mmCIF file of C-alpha atoms in Angstrom:
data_model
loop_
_atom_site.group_PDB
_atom_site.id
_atom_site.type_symbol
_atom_site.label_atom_id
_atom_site.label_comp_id
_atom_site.label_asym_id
_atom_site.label_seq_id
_atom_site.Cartn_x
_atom_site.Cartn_y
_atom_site.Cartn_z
ATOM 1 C CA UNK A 982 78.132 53.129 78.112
ATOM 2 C CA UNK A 983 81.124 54.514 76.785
ATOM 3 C CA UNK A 984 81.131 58.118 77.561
ATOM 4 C CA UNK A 985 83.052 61.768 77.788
ATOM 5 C CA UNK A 986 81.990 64.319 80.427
ATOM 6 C CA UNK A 987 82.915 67.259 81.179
ATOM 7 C CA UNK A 988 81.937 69.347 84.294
ATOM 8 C CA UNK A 989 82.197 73.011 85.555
ATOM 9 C CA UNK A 990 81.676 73.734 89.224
ATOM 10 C CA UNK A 991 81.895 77.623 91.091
ATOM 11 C CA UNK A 992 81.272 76.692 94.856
ATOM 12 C CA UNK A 993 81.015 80.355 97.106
ATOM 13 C CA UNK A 994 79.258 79.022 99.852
ATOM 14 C CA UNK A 995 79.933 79.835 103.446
ATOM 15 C CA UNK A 996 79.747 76.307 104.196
ATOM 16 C CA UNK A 997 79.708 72.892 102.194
ATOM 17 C CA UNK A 998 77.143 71.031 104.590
ATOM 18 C CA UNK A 999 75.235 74.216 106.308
ATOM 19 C CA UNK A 1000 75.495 76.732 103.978
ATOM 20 C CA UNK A 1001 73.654 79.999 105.387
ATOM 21 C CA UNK A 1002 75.288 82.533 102.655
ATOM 22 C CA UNK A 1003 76.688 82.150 99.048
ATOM 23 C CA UNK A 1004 76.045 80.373 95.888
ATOM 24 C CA UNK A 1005 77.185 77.035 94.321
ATOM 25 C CA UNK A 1006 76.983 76.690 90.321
ATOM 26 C CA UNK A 1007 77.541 73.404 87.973
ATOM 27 C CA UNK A 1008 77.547 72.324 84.886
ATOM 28 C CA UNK A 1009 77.182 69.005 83.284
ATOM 29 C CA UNK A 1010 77.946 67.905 79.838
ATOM 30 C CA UNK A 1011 78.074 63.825 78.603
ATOM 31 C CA UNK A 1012 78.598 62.351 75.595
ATOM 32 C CA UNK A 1013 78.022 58.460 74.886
ATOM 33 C CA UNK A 1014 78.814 56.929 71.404
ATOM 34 C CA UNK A 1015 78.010 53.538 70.650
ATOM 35 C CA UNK A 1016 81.687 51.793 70.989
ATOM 36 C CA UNK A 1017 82.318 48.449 71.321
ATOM 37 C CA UNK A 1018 78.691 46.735 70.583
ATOM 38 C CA UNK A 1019 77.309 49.174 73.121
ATOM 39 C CA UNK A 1020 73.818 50.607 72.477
ATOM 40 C CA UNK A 1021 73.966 54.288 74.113
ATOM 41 C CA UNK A 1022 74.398 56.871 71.722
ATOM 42 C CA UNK A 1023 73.393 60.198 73.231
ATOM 43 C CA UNK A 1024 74.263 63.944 74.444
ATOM 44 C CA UNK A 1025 73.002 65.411 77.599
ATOM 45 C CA UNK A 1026 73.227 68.481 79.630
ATOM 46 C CA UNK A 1027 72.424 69.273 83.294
ATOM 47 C CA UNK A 1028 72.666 72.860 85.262
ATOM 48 C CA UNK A 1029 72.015 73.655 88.455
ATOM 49 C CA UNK A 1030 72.112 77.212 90.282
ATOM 50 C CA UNK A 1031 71.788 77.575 94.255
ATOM 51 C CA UNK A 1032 71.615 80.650 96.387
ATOM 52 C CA UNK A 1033 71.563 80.896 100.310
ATOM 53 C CA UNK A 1034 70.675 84.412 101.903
ATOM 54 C CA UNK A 1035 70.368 85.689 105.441
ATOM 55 C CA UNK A 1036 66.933 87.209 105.676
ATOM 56 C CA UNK A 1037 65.202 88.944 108.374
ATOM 57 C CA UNK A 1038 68.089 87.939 111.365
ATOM 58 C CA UNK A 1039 68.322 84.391 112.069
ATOM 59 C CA UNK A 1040 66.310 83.666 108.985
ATOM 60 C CA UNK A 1041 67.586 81.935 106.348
ATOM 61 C CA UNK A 1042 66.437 81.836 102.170
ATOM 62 C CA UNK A 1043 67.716 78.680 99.773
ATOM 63 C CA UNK A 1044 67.058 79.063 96.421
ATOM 64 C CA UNK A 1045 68.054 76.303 93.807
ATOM 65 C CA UNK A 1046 67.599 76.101 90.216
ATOM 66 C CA UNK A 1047 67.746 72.644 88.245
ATOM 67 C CA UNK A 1048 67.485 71.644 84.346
ATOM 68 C CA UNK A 1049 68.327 68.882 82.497
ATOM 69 C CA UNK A 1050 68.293 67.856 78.870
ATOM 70 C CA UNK A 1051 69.093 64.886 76.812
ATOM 71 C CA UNK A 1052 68.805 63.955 72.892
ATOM 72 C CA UNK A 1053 69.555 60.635 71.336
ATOM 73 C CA UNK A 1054 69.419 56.992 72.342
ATOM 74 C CA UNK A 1055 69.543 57.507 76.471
ATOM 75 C CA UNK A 1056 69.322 54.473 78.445
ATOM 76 C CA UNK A 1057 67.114 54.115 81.706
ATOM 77 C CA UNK A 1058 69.424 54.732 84.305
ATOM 78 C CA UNK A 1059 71.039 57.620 82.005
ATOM 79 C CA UNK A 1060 67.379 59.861 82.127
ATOM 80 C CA UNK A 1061 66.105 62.517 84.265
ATOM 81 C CA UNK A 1062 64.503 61.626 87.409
ATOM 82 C CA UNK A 1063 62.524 63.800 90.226
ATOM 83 C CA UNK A 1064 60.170 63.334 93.170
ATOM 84 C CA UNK A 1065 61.538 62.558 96.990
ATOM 85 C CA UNK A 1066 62.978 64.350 99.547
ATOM 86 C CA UNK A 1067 66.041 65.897 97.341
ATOM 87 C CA UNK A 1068 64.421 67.040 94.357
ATOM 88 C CA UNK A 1069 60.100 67.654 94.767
ATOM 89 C CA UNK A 1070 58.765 66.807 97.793
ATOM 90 C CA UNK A 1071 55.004 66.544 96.374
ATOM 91 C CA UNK A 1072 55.697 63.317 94.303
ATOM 92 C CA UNK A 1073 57.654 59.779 96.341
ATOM 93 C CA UNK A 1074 61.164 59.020 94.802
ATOM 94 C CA UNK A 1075 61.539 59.514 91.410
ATOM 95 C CA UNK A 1076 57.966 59.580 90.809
ATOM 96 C CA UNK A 1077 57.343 63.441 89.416
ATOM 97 C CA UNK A 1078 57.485 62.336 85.559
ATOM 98 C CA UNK A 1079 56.331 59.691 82.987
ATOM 99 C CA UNK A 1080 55.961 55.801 83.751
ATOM 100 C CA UNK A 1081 55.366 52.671 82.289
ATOM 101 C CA UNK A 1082 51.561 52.172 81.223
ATOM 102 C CA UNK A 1083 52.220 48.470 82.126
ATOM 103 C CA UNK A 1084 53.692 48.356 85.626
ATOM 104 C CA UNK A 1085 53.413 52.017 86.796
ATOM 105 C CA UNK A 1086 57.120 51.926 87.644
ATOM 106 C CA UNK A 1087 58.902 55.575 86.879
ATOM 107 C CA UNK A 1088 60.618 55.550 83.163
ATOM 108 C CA UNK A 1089 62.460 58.984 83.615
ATOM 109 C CA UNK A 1090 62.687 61.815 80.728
ATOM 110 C CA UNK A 1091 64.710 63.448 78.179
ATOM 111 C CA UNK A 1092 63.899 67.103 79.929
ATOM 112 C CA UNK A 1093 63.838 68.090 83.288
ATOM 113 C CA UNK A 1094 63.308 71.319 85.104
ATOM 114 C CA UNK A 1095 62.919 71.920 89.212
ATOM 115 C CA UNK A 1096 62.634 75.004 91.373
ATOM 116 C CA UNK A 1097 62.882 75.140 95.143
ATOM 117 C CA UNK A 1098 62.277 77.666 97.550
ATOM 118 C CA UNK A 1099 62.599 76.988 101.570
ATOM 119 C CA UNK A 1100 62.721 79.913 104.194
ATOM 120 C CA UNK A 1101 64.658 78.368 107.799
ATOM 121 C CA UNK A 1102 64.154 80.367 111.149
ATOM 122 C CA UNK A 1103 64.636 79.310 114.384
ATOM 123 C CA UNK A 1104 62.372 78.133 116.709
ATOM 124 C CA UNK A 1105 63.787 77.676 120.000
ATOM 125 C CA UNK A 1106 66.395 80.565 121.413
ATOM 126 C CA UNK A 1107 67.783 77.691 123.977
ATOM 127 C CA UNK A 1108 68.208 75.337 121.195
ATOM 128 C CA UNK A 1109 70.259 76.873 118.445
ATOM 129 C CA UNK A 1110 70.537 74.056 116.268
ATOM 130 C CA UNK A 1111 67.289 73.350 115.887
ATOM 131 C CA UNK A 1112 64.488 75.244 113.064
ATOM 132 C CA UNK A 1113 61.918 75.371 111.443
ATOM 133 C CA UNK A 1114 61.230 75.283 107.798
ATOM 134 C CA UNK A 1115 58.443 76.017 105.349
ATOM 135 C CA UNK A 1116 59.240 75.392 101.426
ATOM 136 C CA UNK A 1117 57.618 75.550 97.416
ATOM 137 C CA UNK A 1118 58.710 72.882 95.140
ATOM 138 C CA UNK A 1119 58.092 73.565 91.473
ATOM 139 C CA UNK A 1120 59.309 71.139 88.568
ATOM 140 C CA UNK A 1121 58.851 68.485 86.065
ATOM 141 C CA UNK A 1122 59.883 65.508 84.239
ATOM 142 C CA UNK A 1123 59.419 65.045 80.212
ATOM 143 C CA UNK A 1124 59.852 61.672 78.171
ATOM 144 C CA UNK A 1125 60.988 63.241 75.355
ATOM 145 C CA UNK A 1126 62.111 67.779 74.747
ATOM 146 C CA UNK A 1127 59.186 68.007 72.983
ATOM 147 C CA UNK A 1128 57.417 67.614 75.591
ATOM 148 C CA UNK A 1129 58.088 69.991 77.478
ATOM 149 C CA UNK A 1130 55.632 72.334 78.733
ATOM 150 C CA UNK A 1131 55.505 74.885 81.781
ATOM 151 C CA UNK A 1132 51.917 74.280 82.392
ATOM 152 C CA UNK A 1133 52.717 70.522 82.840
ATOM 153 C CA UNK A 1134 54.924 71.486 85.766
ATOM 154 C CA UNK A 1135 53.908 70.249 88.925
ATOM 155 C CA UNK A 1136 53.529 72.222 92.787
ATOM 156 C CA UNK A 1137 54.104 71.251 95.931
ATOM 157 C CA UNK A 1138 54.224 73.391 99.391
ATOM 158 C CA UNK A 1139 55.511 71.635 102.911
ATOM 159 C CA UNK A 1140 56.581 72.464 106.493
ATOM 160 C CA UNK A 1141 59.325 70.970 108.401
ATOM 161 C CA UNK A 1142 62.199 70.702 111.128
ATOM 162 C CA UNK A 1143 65.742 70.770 110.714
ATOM 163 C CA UNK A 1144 68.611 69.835 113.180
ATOM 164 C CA UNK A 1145 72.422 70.751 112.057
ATOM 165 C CA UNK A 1146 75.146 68.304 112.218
ATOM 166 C CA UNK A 1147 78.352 68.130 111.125
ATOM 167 C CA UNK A 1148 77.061 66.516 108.248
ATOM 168 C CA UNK A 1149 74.231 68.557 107.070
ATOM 169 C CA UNK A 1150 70.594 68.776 108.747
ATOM 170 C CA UNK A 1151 68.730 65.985 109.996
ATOM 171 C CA UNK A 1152 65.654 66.976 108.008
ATOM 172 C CA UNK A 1153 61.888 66.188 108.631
ATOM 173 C CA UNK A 1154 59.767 67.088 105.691
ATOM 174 C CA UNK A 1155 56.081 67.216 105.519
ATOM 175 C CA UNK A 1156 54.919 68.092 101.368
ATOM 176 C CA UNK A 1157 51.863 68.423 100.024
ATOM 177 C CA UNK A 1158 51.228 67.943 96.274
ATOM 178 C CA UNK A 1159 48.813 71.053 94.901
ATOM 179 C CA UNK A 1160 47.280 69.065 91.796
ATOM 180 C CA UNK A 1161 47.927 65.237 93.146
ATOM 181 C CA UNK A 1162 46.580 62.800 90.987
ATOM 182 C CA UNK A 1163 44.074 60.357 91.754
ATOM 183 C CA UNK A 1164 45.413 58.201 95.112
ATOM 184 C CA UNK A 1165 48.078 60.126 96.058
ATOM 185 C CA UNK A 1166 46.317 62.949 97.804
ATOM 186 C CA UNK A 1167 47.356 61.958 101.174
ATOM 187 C CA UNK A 1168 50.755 64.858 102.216
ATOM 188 C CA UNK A 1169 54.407 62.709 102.286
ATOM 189 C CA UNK A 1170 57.104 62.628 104.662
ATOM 190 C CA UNK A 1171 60.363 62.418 104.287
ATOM 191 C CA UNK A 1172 63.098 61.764 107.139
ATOM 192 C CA UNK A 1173 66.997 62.390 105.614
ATOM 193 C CA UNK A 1174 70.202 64.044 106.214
ATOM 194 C CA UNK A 1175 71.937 66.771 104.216
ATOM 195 C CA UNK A 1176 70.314 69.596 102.419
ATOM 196 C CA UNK A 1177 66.952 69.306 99.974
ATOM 197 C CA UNK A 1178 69.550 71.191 97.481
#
């Protein structure tokens, strides 16, 4: 694709891998024109909002808000895509959203919109680097804008552990979806490094 894009980022956190405190904004804006034979021709935008807050002592809130849109001729890997352990921990990767009636394989949207919500505390005084974590996941993927709908949005509620590390938190994630469809009602887990956010 031949593209412009321009981005806007406001990073206050306390800390780029751990953040306990702050806020981190951006803003996302791409333009594609068919040039030189190519077939994308499209405009999309993509926010996203996080907050961190110290709660209750040692306890910890993360807050992040996502959404995406997209209009014109968008190519696959150009499209919105959720589910896994960075976006919605109800659905595998990339598998919140439409897919192919044929193969079942994800096909990604033109709209997207995700919430998250996950409250950290610590669990052992003697081990400082280690907590606990219980989170909501909220979101969805559309195939086209005119699809979307805020009672299509999906739910999902988890438990896990985290370990900090230079790089981020060793994370173990536990997520249950709370309207799974048919076959998938069994809770995920996801094993990863570096914050859900």
């Amino acid at each position: 694709a031949t593209s412009i894009s321009e981005s806007l980022i406001r990073d206050r956190r306390d800390d780029a891998f751990n953040p306990e405190s702050g806020s981190f904004f951006s803003a996302v804006l791409e333009w594609a024109y068919p040039l030189f034979g190519v077939e994308s021709d499209f405009l999309k935008g993509y926010l996203k909002y996080q907050r961190f807050l110290p709660v209750f002592g040692r306890f910890s809130l993360g807050l992040t808000a996502r959404g995406g849109l997209g209009m014109g001729k968008m190519p696959i890997h150009e499209r919105f895509f959720a589910g896994g352990a960075n976006s919605f921990r109800g659905q595998p990767f990339d598998r919140l959203g439409p897919t192919d009636a044929e193969s079942d394989m994800p096909t990604g949207g033109k709209a997207l919109i995700l919430f998250n919500a996950e409250l950290r505390f610590p669990l052992f005084p003697t081990v400082p680097n280690l907590s606990g974590a219980v989170f909501y996941d909220k979101g969805g993927v559309f195939k086209e804008r005119a699809d979307f709908d805020l009672g299509g949005l999906e739910d999902a509620i988890g438990v896990g552990f985290r370990y900090r590390t230079p790089l981020g938190p060793l994370r173990i994630d536990l997520g249950w979806n709370l309207r799974p469809i048919e076959g998938r009602k069994q809770p995920i887990i996801f094993i990863t490094i570096g914050n859900v956010f």
